[in-house]
Short mmCIF file of C-alpha atoms in Angstrom, two decimals:
data_model
loop_
_atom_site.label_atom_id
_atom_site.label_comp_id
_atom_site.label_asym_id
_atom_site.label_seq_id
_atom_site.Cartn_x
_atom_site.Cartn_y
_atom_site.Cartn_z
CA MET A 1 49.84 98.14 49.12
CA LEU A 2 53.10 97.69 47.49
CA ARG A 3 54.10 94.23 48.79
CA LYS A 4 53.26 91.14 46.92
CA SER A 5 50.41 89.37 48.70
CA SER A 6 51.80 86.33 50.76
CA VAL A 7 48.77 84.29 49.29
CA SER A 8 50.17 84.30 45.90
CA ILE A 9 53.57 83.06 47.13
CA ALA A 10 51.76 80.28 49.11
CA LYS A 11 49.75 79.14 46.34
CA ASP A 12 52.93 78.96 44.02
CA ARG A 13 54.70 76.96 46.73
CA VAL A 14 51.85 74.57 47.55
CA LYS A 15 51.19 73.97 43.91
CA ALA A 16 54.84 73.01 43.30
CA LEU A 17 54.79 70.95 46.35
CA VAL A 18 51.82 68.82 45.55
CA VAL A 19 52.91 68.24 42.15
CA SER A 20 56.42 66.93 43.01
CA ASP A 21 54.51 64.73 45.66
CA ARG A 22 52.24 63.46 43.21
CA VAL A 23 54.83 62.45 40.59
CA HIS A 24 57.78 61.78 43.11
CA CYS A 25 60.18 64.51 41.65
CA THR A 26 61.84 67.71 42.69
CA PRO A 27 59.88 71.01 42.10
CA ASP A 28 62.28 71.97 39.30
CA VAL A 29 61.45 68.66 37.50
CA TYR A 30 58.02 70.05 37.06
CA ASP A 31 59.30 73.16 35.41
CA ASN A 32 61.45 71.01 33.17
CA ILE A 33 58.45 68.87 32.18
CA CYS A 34 56.58 71.86 31.15
CA ARG A 35 59.45 73.39 29.24
CA GLU A 36 60.03 70.27 27.15
CA LEU A 37 56.35 69.62 26.69
CA PHE A 38 56.06 73.06 25.35
CA GLY A 39 59.16 72.76 23.16
CA SER A 40 57.66 69.47 21.60
CA LEU A 41 54.15 70.85 21.01
CA SER A 42 55.40 74.14 19.57
CA LYS A 43 56.84 72.07 16.68
CA TYR A 44 53.35 71.26 15.63
CA ILE A 45 51.24 73.87 17.08
CA GLU A 46 51.51 77.59 17.14
CA LEU A 47 51.80 78.33 20.89
CA THR A 48 52.69 81.02 23.15
CA GLU A 49 53.69 80.42 26.83
CA ASP A 50 50.51 82.07 27.90
CA ASP A 51 48.25 79.86 25.97
CA PHE A 52 49.89 76.75 27.45
CA GLN A 53 49.47 75.13 30.67
CA VAL A 54 50.47 71.69 32.19
CA ASN A 55 48.40 70.56 35.21
CA ILE A 56 49.39 67.31 36.96
CA ASN A 57 46.68 66.22 39.28
CA ARG A 58 46.42 62.88 41.19
CA THR A 59 45.15 60.69 38.52
CA GLN A 60 46.12 62.39 35.16
CA VAL A 61 48.40 64.86 33.38
CA VAL A 62 46.47 67.70 31.68
CA ILE A 63 47.77 69.81 28.97
CA THR A 64 45.79 72.97 28.46
CA PHE A 65 46.06 74.83 25.21
CA ALA A 66 43.97 78.08 25.19
CA GLY A 67 44.22 78.34 21.32
CA GLU A 68 43.32 81.20 19.28
CA ASP A 69 40.37 83.61 19.98
CA VAL A 70 37.77 83.44 17.07
CA MET B 1 23.10 49.93 58.87
CA GLY B 2 25.45 52.58 60.08
CA GLU B 3 28.11 54.59 58.15
CA VAL B 4 31.81 54.49 59.13
CA ILE B 5 33.44 57.91 58.53
CA VAL B 6 37.10 58.54 59.23
CA ILE B 7 38.34 62.07 59.90
CA THR B 8 41.86 62.48 58.84
CA SER B 9 44.36 65.18 57.76
CA GLY B 10 47.87 63.99 57.49
CA LYS B 11 49.24 66.87 59.45
CA GLY B 12 48.77 66.99 63.24
CA GLY B 13 47.18 70.04 64.97
CA VAL B 14 44.72 71.03 62.29
CA GLY B 15 41.59 70.14 64.27
CA LYS B 16 40.88 66.47 63.59
CA THR B 17 39.87 65.61 67.13
CA THR B 18 37.82 68.70 67.79
CA THR B 19 36.06 68.19 64.41
CA THR B 20 35.30 64.69 65.55
CA ALA B 21 33.90 65.63 68.83
CA ASN B 22 31.79 68.31 67.34
CA LEU B 23 30.37 66.13 64.54
CA GLY B 24 29.71 63.36 67.01
CA ALA B 25 27.81 65.85 69.16
CA GLY B 26 25.97 67.53 66.29
CA LEU B 27 24.90 64.31 64.60
CA SER B 28 23.42 63.11 67.89
CA LYS B 29 21.52 66.42 68.20
CA LEU B 30 20.00 65.44 64.74
CA ASP B 31 18.71 62.37 66.39
CA GLN B 32 21.37 60.00 65.11
CA LYS B 33 22.94 57.31 67.32
CA VAL B 34 26.60 58.03 67.22
CA VAL B 35 29.87 56.47 68.36
CA VAL B 36 33.12 58.29 68.27
CA ILE B 37 36.19 56.33 68.32
CA ASP B 38 39.79 57.58 69.19
CA THR B 39 42.22 55.60 67.25
CA ASP B 40 45.14 57.33 68.24
CA LEU B 41 46.96 54.68 70.42
CA GLY B 42 49.42 56.18 72.95
CA LEU B 43 48.04 59.62 72.40
CA ARG B 44 44.74 59.70 73.78
CA ASN B 45 42.88 63.15 73.42
CA LEU B 46 39.39 62.85 72.22
CA ASP B 47 38.12 61.96 75.63
CA VAL B 48 39.80 65.23 77.01
CA VAL B 49 38.39 67.36 74.39
CA MET B 50 34.96 65.89 75.08
CA GLY B 51 35.25 66.21 78.77
CA LEU B 52 34.88 62.49 79.35
CA GLU B 53 38.40 61.76 80.63
CA ASN B 54 37.42 60.90 84.09
CA LEU B 55 34.93 58.24 83.01
CA ILE B 56 37.44 55.85 81.24
CA VAL B 57 37.51 52.31 82.41
CA TYR B 58 38.28 50.23 79.29
CA ASN B 59 39.47 51.35 75.94
CA LEU B 60 39.74 50.34 72.32
CA VAL B 61 42.59 47.90 72.86
CA ASP B 62 40.91 46.23 75.72
CA VAL B 63 37.88 45.55 73.41
CA ILE B 64 40.03 44.34 70.48
CA GLU B 65 42.01 42.00 72.85
CA GLY B 66 38.85 40.71 74.40
CA THR B 67 39.67 41.92 77.97
CA CYS B 68 36.16 43.42 78.09
CA ARG B 69 33.02 43.48 76.10
CA LEU B 70 32.28 46.32 73.67
CA LYS B 71 29.39 47.60 75.72
CA GLN B 72 31.57 47.92 78.75
CA ALA B 73 34.13 50.10 76.93
CA LEU B 74 31.60 52.56 75.39
CA ILE B 75 31.23 55.85 77.50
CA ARG B 76 27.92 57.49 77.22
CA ASP B 77 28.00 61.40 76.87
CA LYS B 78 25.18 62.36 79.25
CA ARG B 79 24.77 65.75 77.68
CA TYR B 80 23.71 64.31 74.50
CA GLU B 81 21.19 61.64 73.52
CA ASN B 82 22.78 58.71 72.03
CA LEU B 83 26.34 59.91 71.84
CA TYR B 84 29.06 57.32 72.81
CA LEU B 85 32.91 57.45 73.00
CA LEU B 86 35.25 54.54 72.58
CA PRO B 87 38.47 55.79 74.12
CA SER B 88 42.01 55.00 72.93
CA ALA B 89 44.55 53.38 75.08
CA GLN B 90 47.18 55.63 76.42
CA THR B 91 49.81 52.97 77.25
CA LYS B 92 49.83 50.97 73.90
CA ASP B 93 51.12 51.85 70.50
CA LYS B 94 49.89 51.61 67.06
CA THR B 95 51.02 48.07 66.67
CA ALA B 96 48.71 46.77 69.32
CA ILE B 97 45.95 46.48 66.62
CA SER B 98 45.56 45.61 62.99
CA PRO B 99 43.53 46.83 60.16
CA GLY B 100 41.71 43.77 60.03
CA GLN B 101 40.67 43.96 63.71
CA MET B 102 39.44 47.51 63.12
CA LYS B 103 37.48 46.37 60.11
CA LYS B 104 35.87 43.60 62.35
CA LEU B 105 35.15 46.09 65.19
CA THR B 106 33.48 48.71 62.81
CA ALA B 107 31.43 46.01 61.31
CA GLU B 108 30.08 45.04 64.62
CA LEU B 109 29.23 48.71 65.55
CA ARG B 110 27.22 49.16 62.35
CA ASP B 111 24.37 47.19 63.51
CA GLU B 112 23.99 49.26 66.56
CA PHE B 113 24.81 52.89 65.60
CA ASP B 114 23.74 55.28 62.66
CA TYR B 115 27.20 56.85 62.47
CA ILE B 116 30.69 55.58 63.51
CA LEU B 117 33.28 58.46 63.45
CA LEU B 118 36.87 57.56 63.63
CA ASP B 119 39.30 60.18 65.03
CA CYS B 120 42.44 59.30 63.09
CA PRO B 121 46.07 59.85 64.25
CA ALA B 122 48.45 62.34 62.39
CA GLY B 123 50.88 60.64 60.02
CA ILE B 124 50.56 57.99 57.21
CA GLU B 125 51.76 54.99 59.31
CA GLN B 126 50.00 52.06 60.60
CA GLY B 127 47.73 54.16 62.89
CA PHE B 128 46.34 55.76 59.71
CA MET B 129 46.02 52.47 57.97
CA ASN B 130 43.98 51.05 61.04
CA ALA B 131 41.63 53.95 61.13
CA ILE B 132 40.92 53.78 57.38
CA ALA B 133 40.53 50.17 57.22
CA GLY B 134 36.68 49.84 57.98
CA ALA B 135 35.76 53.33 56.74
CA ASP B 136 33.17 54.00 54.09
CA ARG B 137 33.96 57.56 53.64
CA ALA B 138 36.55 60.14 54.67
CA ILE B 139 36.36 63.61 55.90
CA ILE B 140 39.66 65.48 55.23
CA VAL B 141 40.44 68.39 57.56
CA THR B 142 43.01 70.98 56.45
CA THR B 143 43.79 74.62 57.26
CA PRO B 144 44.68 77.19 54.67
CA GLU B 145 48.42 76.61 55.11
CA VAL B 146 51.07 75.31 52.79
CA SER B 147 52.06 72.37 54.94
CA ALA B 148 48.67 71.35 55.87
CA ILE B 149 47.42 71.36 52.19
CA ARG B 150 50.39 69.52 51.26
CA ASP B 151 49.81 66.81 53.86
CA ALA B 152 46.08 66.57 52.89
CA ASP B 153 46.92 65.95 49.30
CA ARG B 154 49.18 63.14 50.15
CA ILE B 155 46.47 61.67 52.41
CA ILE B 156 43.83 62.17 49.54
CA GLY B 157 46.31 60.11 47.30
CA LEU B 158 46.73 57.43 49.93
CA LEU B 159 42.83 57.18 50.36
CA GLU B 160 42.37 56.88 46.64
CA SER B 161 44.90 53.94 46.40
CA ASN B 162 43.23 52.29 49.28
CA LYS B 163 39.89 52.36 47.30
CA LEU B 164 38.28 54.84 49.69
CA LYS B 165 36.80 57.24 47.08
CA LYS B 166 34.16 58.92 48.89
CA MET B 167 35.60 61.92 50.59
CA ASP B 168 34.95 65.48 51.58
CA LEU B 169 36.95 68.38 52.60
CA ILE B 170 36.79 70.64 55.76
CA ILE B 171 38.87 73.81 55.73
CA ASN B 172 39.42 74.82 59.41
CA ARG B 173 40.65 77.91 61.02
CA ILE B 174 39.95 80.52 58.25
CA ARG B 175 40.66 84.07 59.30
CA ILE B 176 38.49 86.24 57.11
CA ASP B 177 40.46 89.36 57.90
CA MET B 178 43.63 87.91 56.66
CA VAL B 179 41.88 86.49 53.51
CA LYS B 180 40.56 89.94 52.70
CA ARG B 181 44.06 91.27 53.27
CA GLY B 182 45.49 88.67 50.83
CA ASP B 183 47.37 86.99 53.56
CA MET B 184 45.45 83.75 53.75
CA MET B 185 44.30 81.48 50.99
CA THR B 186 40.54 81.34 50.24
CA VAL B 187 38.28 78.38 50.35
CA ASP B 188 38.30 78.39 46.70
CA ASP B 189 42.21 78.49 46.39
CA VAL B 190 42.26 75.41 48.67
CA THR B 191 39.49 73.47 47.00
CA GLU B 192 41.11 74.23 43.72
CA ILE B 193 44.47 72.61 44.72
CA LEU B 194 42.99 69.45 46.35
CA SER B 195 40.07 68.92 44.06
CA VAL B 196 37.82 67.29 46.63
CA PRO B 197 34.23 68.44 47.37
CA LEU B 198 34.00 70.83 50.22
CA ILE B 199 31.62 69.89 52.92
CA GLY B 200 32.48 72.63 55.44
CA ALA B 201 34.59 75.84 55.96
CA LEU B 202 35.07 76.89 59.63
CA PRO B 203 36.08 80.22 60.84
CA ASP B 204 38.88 80.55 63.58
CA ASP B 205 36.74 80.94 66.38
CA GLU B 206 37.58 81.77 70.01
CA GLN B 207 34.86 79.72 71.11
CA VAL B 208 36.68 76.52 69.96
CA VAL B 209 39.50 77.15 72.41
CA ILE B 210 37.01 78.01 75.28
CA GLY B 211 35.05 74.85 74.50
CA THR B 212 38.10 72.53 74.69
CA ASN B 213 39.13 74.26 77.97
CA GLN B 214 35.94 73.27 79.24
CA GLY B 215 35.65 69.91 77.68
CA GLU B 216 32.49 71.12 75.92
CA PRO B 217 31.88 70.84 72.06
CA VAL B 218 31.09 74.33 70.42
CA ILE B 219 28.19 72.85 68.81
CA GLY B 220 26.09 73.41 71.78
CA LEU B 221 27.12 77.15 72.08
CA ASP B 222 25.98 80.00 70.08
CA SER B 223 29.05 80.47 67.94
CA LYS B 224 30.08 80.68 64.21
CA ALA B 225 32.08 77.55 64.54
CA GLY B 226 29.29 75.77 66.26
CA MET B 227 26.93 76.74 63.52
CA ALA B 228 29.32 75.66 60.79
CA TYR B 229 29.68 72.35 62.43
CA MET B 230 25.90 71.89 62.58
CA ASN B 231 25.61 72.52 58.78
CA ILE B 232 28.36 70.10 58.14
CA CYS B 233 26.46 67.33 60.13
CA LYS B 234 23.27 68.17 58.05
CA ARG B 235 25.45 67.71 54.87
CA ILE B 236 26.83 64.45 56.20
CA MET B 237 23.23 63.25 56.49
CA GLY B 238 22.55 64.35 52.89
CA THR B 239 20.83 67.60 53.30
CA ASP B 240 21.84 70.44 50.90
CA VAL B 241 22.62 73.31 53.19
CA PRO B 242 24.03 76.64 51.72
CA PHE B 243 27.64 77.60 52.85
CA MET B 244 27.21 80.38 55.45
CA GLU B 245 28.91 83.82 55.16
CA LEU B 246 32.07 83.71 57.26
CA SER B 247 32.62 87.56 57.59
CA ASN B 248 30.80 89.59 60.17
CA ASN B 249 29.32 92.39 58.31
CA PRO B 250 31.02 95.46 59.87
CA GLY B 251 28.98 98.45 60.59
CA LEU B 252 29.41 101.67 58.44
CA LEU B 253 31.69 103.49 61.03
CA SER B 254 34.13 100.67 61.09
CA ARG B 255 34.13 100.35 57.51
CA ILE B 256 35.09 103.90 57.27
CA THR B 257 37.75 103.85 59.78
CA GLY B 258 38.99 100.62 58.01
CA LEU B 259 39.50 102.75 54.90
CA PHE B 260 42.11 104.92 56.78
CA LYS B 261 43.79 101.89 58.66
CA LYS B 262 47.33 101.41 57.75
CA ASP B 263 48.49 97.82 57.73
#
């Protein structure tokens, strides 16, 4: 199967939609939030984009940092 | 003291009414005294799904306005022990009743019934507010589609801000063949996005269409959806029932031919 599964597209779309509904912003605002948070945190912590994740759920904003494998 | 449960979804057409009818029938099979209430004013449907449309004399608005007594408006479903329907009004709209009146009505019904199930209208307007006003808990129905999940998420947010914290999720119309192909979200995908505890996952079952054609809940029929609904009823009552496998195990031959099938 060469085509990208439609589920991964659906998941990306619905995740962007619920985040923008939850914080009342457009989907690209979420990307900007992530980028800026990454920018400010990487001043203090050694980060790669793969280690870093921002989740906005209905009650809180969670920043996940995978950190260094020990 | 009965429990008031609102069945809601945000988006229309995901299966709220069918779910309400089947959970009502299922709970009554489990020896509970149940009343199902259609709160969709102007778009009465629950009576049709249950096959009770010819028995309506009075409706929800009549009860609230005092045109009749509550007992007169309740329709007994003769096929089930202790299952009653309070139909909606077809000629009124959502402004005919208020959240306060619904609260009073459900409070009255609590003394008489074990479970009061409210079939909520689609949308987030007054009809929704009326339906959730007296509820202790909510069952959110969604399908594995982007639009339905998005609407469910908004509904969950609104329920939380209205202090309705006890809620469970039903994922409806799962097509296991599509899930396997990667063309439909899995149960885990949906619960991860919505982060609400799962109370049931229903396969897309032809028997549901056949059942609604006949005005007969599938819970009485030998079908996957019927069994899944029955399990949900048991979970509502607090029994821990394992989630059933949705896929039919295909025989060896079909599995081999499946290998060569081009999608």
